[in-house]
mmCIF file of C-alpha atoms and ligand atoms in Angstrom:
data_model
loop_
_atom_site.group_PDB
_atom_site.id
_atom_site.type_symbol
_atom_site.label_atom_id
_atom_site.label_comp_id
_atom_site.label_asym_id
_atom_site.label_seq_id
_atom_site.Cartn_x
_atom_site.Cartn_y
_atom_site.Cartn_z
ATOM 1 C CA UNK F 1 -0.824 9.600 20.804
ATOM 2 C CA UNK F 2 -1.424 10.799 17.243
ATOM 3 C CA UNK F 3 2.312 11.148 16.657
ATOM 4 C CA UNK F 4 2.894 7.502 17.466
ATOM 5 C CA UNK F 5 -0.100 6.524 15.286
ATOM 6 C CA UNK F 6 1.768 7.638 12.142
ATOM 7 C CA UNK F 7 4.681 5.378 13.095
ATOM 8 C CA UNK F 8 2.715 2.246 12.296
ATOM 9 C CA UNK F 9 2.532 3.356 8.638
ATOM 10 C CA UNK F 10 6.281 4.014 8.575
ATOM 11 C CA UNK F 11 6.997 0.591 10.073
ATOM 12 C CA UNK F 12 4.753 -1.136 7.528
ATOM 13 C CA UNK F 13 6.174 0.941 4.641
ATOM 14 C CA UNK F 14 9.795 -0.066 5.238
ATOM 15 C CA UNK F 15 8.823 -3.756 5.369
ATOM 16 C CA UNK F 16 6.982 -3.478 2.034
ATOM 17 C CA UNK F 17 10.009 -1.629 0.597
ATOM 18 C CA UNK F 18 12.328 -4.475 1.573
ATOM 19 C CA UNK F 19 10.017 -7.144 0.153
ATOM 20 C CA UNK F 20 9.316 -5.136 -3.041
ATOM 21 C CA UNK F 21 12.972 -4.375 -3.741
ATOM 22 C CA UNK F 22 13.957 -8.007 -3.087
ATOM 23 C CA UNK F 23 11.268 -8.966 -5.599
ATOM 24 C CA UNK F 24 12.797 -6.501 -8.101
ATOM 25 C CA UNK F 25 16.266 -7.959 -7.632
ATOM 26 C CA UNK F 26 14.865 -11.468 -8.003
ATOM 27 C CA UNK F 27 13.178 -10.474 -11.296
ATOM 28 C CA UNK F 28 16.424 -8.940 -12.556
ATOM 29 C CA UNK F 29 18.556 -11.979 -11.622
ATOM 30 C CA UNK F 30 16.081 -14.539 -12.949
ATOM 31 C CA UNK F 31 15.522 -12.481 -16.127
ATOM 32 C CA UNK F 32 11.811 -13.157 -15.658
ATOM 33 C CA UNK F 33 9.962 -9.840 -15.366
ATOM 34 C CA UNK F 34 6.545 -11.483 -15.681
ATOM 35 C CA UNK F 35 5.226 -10.282 -12.315
ATOM 36 C CA UNK F 36 6.507 -6.693 -12.559
ATOM 37 C CA UNK F 37 3.052 -5.073 -12.082
ATOM 38 C CA UNK F 38 2.814 -6.802 -8.678
ATOM 39 C CA UNK F 39 6.338 -5.643 -7.769
ATOM 40 C CA UNK F 40 5.457 -2.103 -8.942
ATOM 41 C CA UNK F 41 2.196 -1.914 -6.969
ATOM 42 C CA UNK F 42 3.700 -3.467 -3.844
ATOM 43 C CA UNK F 43 6.221 -0.618 -3.874
ATOM 44 C CA UNK F 44 3.801 2.109 -5.015
ATOM 45 C CA UNK F 45 0.982 1.189 -2.615
ATOM 46 C CA UNK F 46 3.063 -0.475 0.110
ATOM 47 C CA UNK F 47 6.176 1.678 0.273
ATOM 48 C CA UNK F 48 5.216 5.026 -1.303
ATOM 49 C CA UNK F 49 1.538 5.263 -0.314
ATOM 50 C CA UNK F 50 1.970 3.888 3.236
ATOM 51 C CA UNK F 51 4.829 6.329 3.821
ATOM 52 C CA UNK F 52 2.627 9.148 2.478
ATOM 53 C CA UNK F 53 -0.308 8.134 4.692
ATOM 54 C CA UNK F 54 2.013 8.234 7.701
ATOM 55 C CA UNK F 55 3.580 11.545 6.687
ATOM 56 C CA UNK F 56 0.169 13.158 6.127
ATOM 57 C CA UNK F 57 -1.108 11.913 9.500
ATOM 58 C CA UNK F 58 2.065 13.304 11.092
ATOM 59 C CA UNK F 59 1.609 16.654 9.305
ATOM 60 C CA UNK F 60 -2.123 16.841 10.056
ATOM 61 C CA UNK F 61 -2.434 15.265 13.531
ATOM 62 C CA UNK F 62 -6.143 16.136 13.774
ATOM 63 C CA UNK F 63 -6.792 13.816 10.829
ATOM 64 C CA UNK F 64 -5.459 10.923 12.954
ATOM 65 C CA UNK F 65 -8.130 11.388 15.659
ATOM 66 C CA UNK F 66 -10.767 8.730 16.342
ATOM 67 C CA UNK F 67 -11.321 5.169 15.157
ATOM 68 C CA UNK F 68 -11.661 5.871 11.416
ATOM 69 C CA UNK F 69 -7.875 6.224 10.873
ATOM 70 C CA UNK F 70 -7.327 2.913 12.754
ATOM 71 C CA UNK F 71 -9.864 1.220 10.470
ATOM 72 C CA UNK F 72 -8.097 2.823 7.507
ATOM 73 C CA UNK F 73 -4.738 1.395 8.605
ATOM 74 C CA UNK F 74 -5.949 -2.191 8.871
ATOM 75 C CA UNK F 75 -8.109 -2.021 5.742
ATOM 76 C CA UNK F 76 -5.145 -0.692 3.728
ATOM 77 C CA UNK F 77 -2.896 -3.543 4.993
ATOM 78 C CA UNK F 78 -5.531 -6.247 4.367
ATOM 79 C CA UNK F 79 -6.257 -4.847 0.890
ATOM 80 C CA UNK F 80 -2.562 -4.855 -0.046
ATOM 81 C CA UNK F 81 -1.878 -8.398 1.130
ATOM 82 C CA UNK F 82 -4.839 -9.629 -0.949
ATOM 83 C CA UNK F 83 -4.239 -7.439 -4.031
ATOM 84 C CA UNK F 84 -0.497 -8.036 -4.546
ATOM 85 C CA UNK F 85 -0.525 -11.870 -4.556
ATOM 86 C CA UNK F 86 -3.641 -11.575 -6.753
ATOM 87 C CA UNK F 87 -1.834 -9.416 -9.326
ATOM 88 C CA UNK F 88 1.224 -11.715 -9.209
ATOM 89 C CA UNK F 89 -0.913 -14.838 -9.691
ATOM 90 C CA UNK F 90 -2.921 -13.213 -12.497
ATOM 91 C CA UNK F 91 0.318 -12.315 -14.302
ATOM 92 C CA UNK F 92 1.661 -15.850 -13.961
ATOM 93 C CA UNK F 93 -1.378 -17.505 -15.492
ATOM 94 C CA UNK F 94 -3.352 -18.544 -12.388
ATOM 95 C CA UNK F 95 -7.108 -18.060 -12.707
ATOM 96 C CA UNK F 96 -7.550 -17.394 -8.975
ATOM 97 C CA UNK F 97 -5.393 -14.268 -9.292
ATOM 98 C CA UNK F 98 -8.076 -12.161 -10.988
ATOM 99 C CA UNK F 99 -10.705 -12.323 -8.207
ATOM 100 C CA UNK F 100 -8.050 -11.706 -5.539
ATOM 101 C CA UNK F 101 -6.720 -8.705 -7.466
ATOM 102 C CA UNK F 102 -10.272 -7.401 -7.935
ATOM 103 C CA UNK F 103 -11.248 -7.737 -4.254
ATOM 104 C CA UNK F 104 -7.899 -6.303 -3.129
ATOM 105 C CA UNK F 105 -8.194 -3.358 -5.537
ATOM 106 C CA UNK F 106 -11.729 -2.513 -4.405
ATOM 107 C CA UNK F 107 -10.637 -2.724 -0.770
ATOM 108 C CA UNK F 108 -7.662 -0.476 -1.628
ATOM 109 C CA UNK F 109 -9.871 2.245 -3.087
ATOM 110 C CA UNK F 110 -12.303 1.869 -0.174
ATOM 111 C CA UNK F 111 -9.364 2.414 2.180
ATOM 112 C CA UNK F 112 -8.398 5.491 0.142
ATOM 113 C CA UNK F 113 -11.969 6.811 0.489
ATOM 114 C CA UNK F 114 -11.693 6.401 4.287
ATOM 115 C CA UNK F 115 -8.350 8.196 4.195
ATOM 116 C CA UNK F 116 -9.860 11.028 2.124
ATOM 117 C CA UNK F 117 -12.609 11.365 4.733
ATOM 118 C CA UNK F 118 -10.175 11.494 7.653
ATOM 119 C CA UNK F 119 -7.981 14.065 5.874
ATOM 120 C CA UNK F 120 -10.910 16.312 4.910
ATOM 121 C CA UNK F 121 -12.372 16.015 8.409
ATOM 122 C CA UNK F 122 -9.011 16.694 10.062
ATOM 123 C CA UNK F 123 -8.081 19.686 7.910
ATOM 124 C CA UNK F 124 -11.452 21.483 7.830
ATOM 125 C CA UNK F 125 -10.753 24.040 10.562
HETATM 126 C C1 HEM T 201 16.193 -2.730 -5.531
HETATM 127 C C2 HEM T 201 15.299 -1.955 -6.112
HETATM 128 C C3 HEM T 201 14.514 -2.340 -7.343
HETATM 129 C C4 HEM T 201 14.761 -3.264 -8.326
HETATM 130 C C5 HEM T 201 15.948 -4.209 -8.443
HETATM 131 C C6 HEM T 201 13.672 -3.186 -9.287
HETATM 132 C C7 HEM T 201 13.557 -3.980 -10.433
HETATM 133 C C8 HEM T 201 12.574 -3.867 -11.376
HETATM 134 C C9 HEM T 201 12.465 -4.666 -12.572
HETATM 135 C C10 HEM T 201 13.423 -5.769 -12.995
HETATM 136 C C11 HEM T 201 11.359 -4.245 -13.252
HETATM 137 C C12 HEM T 201 10.813 -4.795 -14.582
HETATM 138 C C13 HEM T 201 11.193 -3.857 -15.697
HETATM 139 C C14 HEM T 201 10.523 -4.261 -16.990
HETATM 140 O O1 HEM T 201 10.507 -5.455 -17.334
HETATM 141 O O2 HEM T 201 9.983 -3.360 -17.673
HETATM 142 C C15 HEM T 201 10.757 -3.174 -12.485
HETATM 143 C C16 HEM T 201 9.622 -2.468 -12.841
HETATM 144 C C17 HEM T 201 9.045 -1.481 -12.090
HETATM 145 N N1 HEM T 201 9.427 -1.073 -10.823
HETATM 146 FE FE1 HEM T 201 11.065 -1.701 -9.830
HETATM 147 N N2 HEM T 201 12.787 -2.220 -8.872
HETATM 148 C C18 HEM T 201 13.262 -1.672 -7.702
HETATM 149 C C19 HEM T 201 12.663 -0.669 -6.941
HETATM 150 C C20 HEM T 201 11.478 -0.027 -7.263
HETATM 151 C C21 HEM T 201 10.849 1.015 -6.453
HETATM 152 C C22 HEM T 201 11.394 1.571 -5.144
HETATM 153 C C23 HEM T 201 9.706 1.375 -7.114
HETATM 154 C C24 HEM T 201 8.661 2.380 -6.772
HETATM 155 C C25 HEM T 201 8.620 3.120 -5.659
HETATM 156 C C26 HEM T 201 9.629 0.565 -8.327
HETATM 157 C C27 HEM T 201 8.643 0.664 -9.273
HETATM 158 C C28 HEM T 201 8.608 -0.037 -10.448
HETATM 159 C C29 HEM T 201 7.629 0.218 -11.494
HETATM 160 C C30 HEM T 201 6.526 1.282 -11.481
HETATM 161 C C31 HEM T 201 7.892 -0.694 -12.519
HETATM 162 C C32 HEM T 201 7.161 -0.826 -13.832
HETATM 163 C C33 HEM T 201 7.891 0.078 -14.803
HETATM 164 C C34 HEM T 201 7.330 -0.022 -16.191
HETATM 165 O O3 HEM T 201 6.107 0.113 -16.363
HETATM 166 O O4 HEM T 201 8.125 -0.251 -17.114
HETATM 167 N N3 HEM T 201 10.709 -0.300 -8.362
HETATM 168 N N4 HEM T 201 11.504 -2.983 -11.343
HETATM 169 C C1 HEM T 202 -6.543 0.376 -6.378
HETATM 170 C C2 HEM T 202 -5.343 0.740 -6.738
HETATM 171 C C3 HEM T 202 -4.748 0.525 -8.099
HETATM 172 C C4 HEM T 202 -5.174 -0.274 -9.132
HETATM 173 C C5 HEM T 202 -6.410 -1.176 -9.181
HETATM 174 C C6 HEM T 202 -4.224 -0.122 -10.225
HETATM 175 C C7 HEM T 202 -4.314 -0.775 -11.448
HETATM 176 C C8 HEM T 202 -3.376 -0.739 -12.442
HETATM 177 C C9 HEM T 202 -3.398 -1.524 -13.655
HETATM 178 C C10 HEM T 202 -4.506 -2.498 -14.051
HETATM 179 C C11 HEM T 202 -2.271 -1.235 -14.361
HETATM 180 C C12 HEM T 202 -1.824 -1.851 -15.710
HETATM 181 C C13 HEM T 202 -0.962 -3.050 -15.318
HETATM 182 C C14 HEM T 202 -0.490 -3.881 -16.491
HETATM 183 O O1 HEM T 202 0.104 -3.310 -17.412
HETATM 184 O O2 HEM T 202 -0.686 -5.109 -16.442
HETATM 185 C C15 HEM T 202 -1.524 -0.253 -13.599
HETATM 186 C C16 HEM T 202 -0.303 0.270 -13.967
HETATM 187 C C17 HEM T 202 0.387 1.218 -13.242
HETATM 188 N N1 HEM T 202 -0.008 1.794 -12.055
HETATM 189 FE FE1 HEM T 202 -1.593 1.249 -10.930
HETATM 190 N N2 HEM T 202 -3.245 0.754 -9.839
HETATM 191 C C18 HEM T 202 -3.519 1.183 -8.563
HETATM 192 C C19 HEM T 202 -2.789 2.064 -7.807
HETATM 193 C C20 HEM T 202 -1.662 2.723 -8.229
HETATM 194 C C21 HEM T 202 -0.929 3.711 -7.443
HETATM 195 C C22 HEM T 202 -1.337 4.169 -6.035
HETATM 196 C C23 HEM T 202 0.133 4.097 -8.186
HETATM 197 C C24 HEM T 202 1.229 5.097 -7.892
HETATM 198 C C25 HEM T 202 1.476 5.607 -6.682
HETATM 199 C C26 HEM T 202 0.074 3.357 -9.458
HETATM 200 C C27 HEM T 202 0.977 3.450 -10.497
HETATM 201 C C28 HEM T 202 0.965 2.674 -11.635
HETATM 202 C C29 HEM T 202 2.067 2.652 -12.608
HETATM 203 C C30 HEM T 202 3.352 3.485 -12.523
HETATM 204 C C31 HEM T 202 1.693 1.739 -13.597
HETATM 205 C C32 HEM T 202 2.544 1.320 -14.836
HETATM 206 C C33 HEM T 202 3.479 0.175 -14.368
HETATM 207 C C34 HEM T 202 2.813 -1.176 -14.350
HETATM 208 O O3 HEM T 202 2.271 -1.598 -15.390
HETATM 209 O O4 HEM T 202 2.795 -1.835 -13.291
HETATM 210 N N3 HEM T 202 -1.033 2.537 -9.437
HETATM 211 N N4 HEM T 202 -2.206 0.020 -12.442
#
């Protein structure tokens, strides 16, 4: 059961990779790099971090026990889909981007705190 739990992170990570890389290619073709911090964080939090979360849960299966890791998964996804459009909007001059980026960032670090808890709990013995 825990083995298949990690798969959801891998499935999410590859989708974020495809979207993030497409965004990069779009920036390169359009010669408008204005939203690069959103591209960068979509790939760093969506592709790299989600893949790491999944790999760590696969390496430390005890950390994936219980409901906390499930809450972590959904909080991390919700945080990312709020934060990234927020950063993109903020970098293209839309006032509503800042609050979205702020809420998404705080949710992202909250998700990381949950992850830290699950990893410490699951690797204590
Ligand atoms: C098809 C693949 C990709 C393309 C076409 C692409 C394209 C770009 C472009 C055009 C920029 C703006 C550069 C600038 O104006 O300084 C950029 C920045 C960046 N990208 Fe990508 N990217 C790709 C994949 C990735 C991946 C896989 C990651 C991370 C895992 C990544 C992380 C970053 C970062 C961190 C920056 C900011 C770099 C800086 O501070 O100068 N990119 N990318
Ligand atoms: C809550 C999570 C995070 C927040 C709030 C955050 C915030 C920021 C901010 C404000 C910048 C400066 C952007 C600018 O120049 O306009 C930045 C840059 C950067 N961050 Fe993050 N970051 C987060 C997570 C991460 C993670 C997890 C990674 C790597 C795995 C990362 C890697 C970078 C890199 C490479 C840059 C320089 C490229 C760029 O400007 O986009 N960040 N970050």
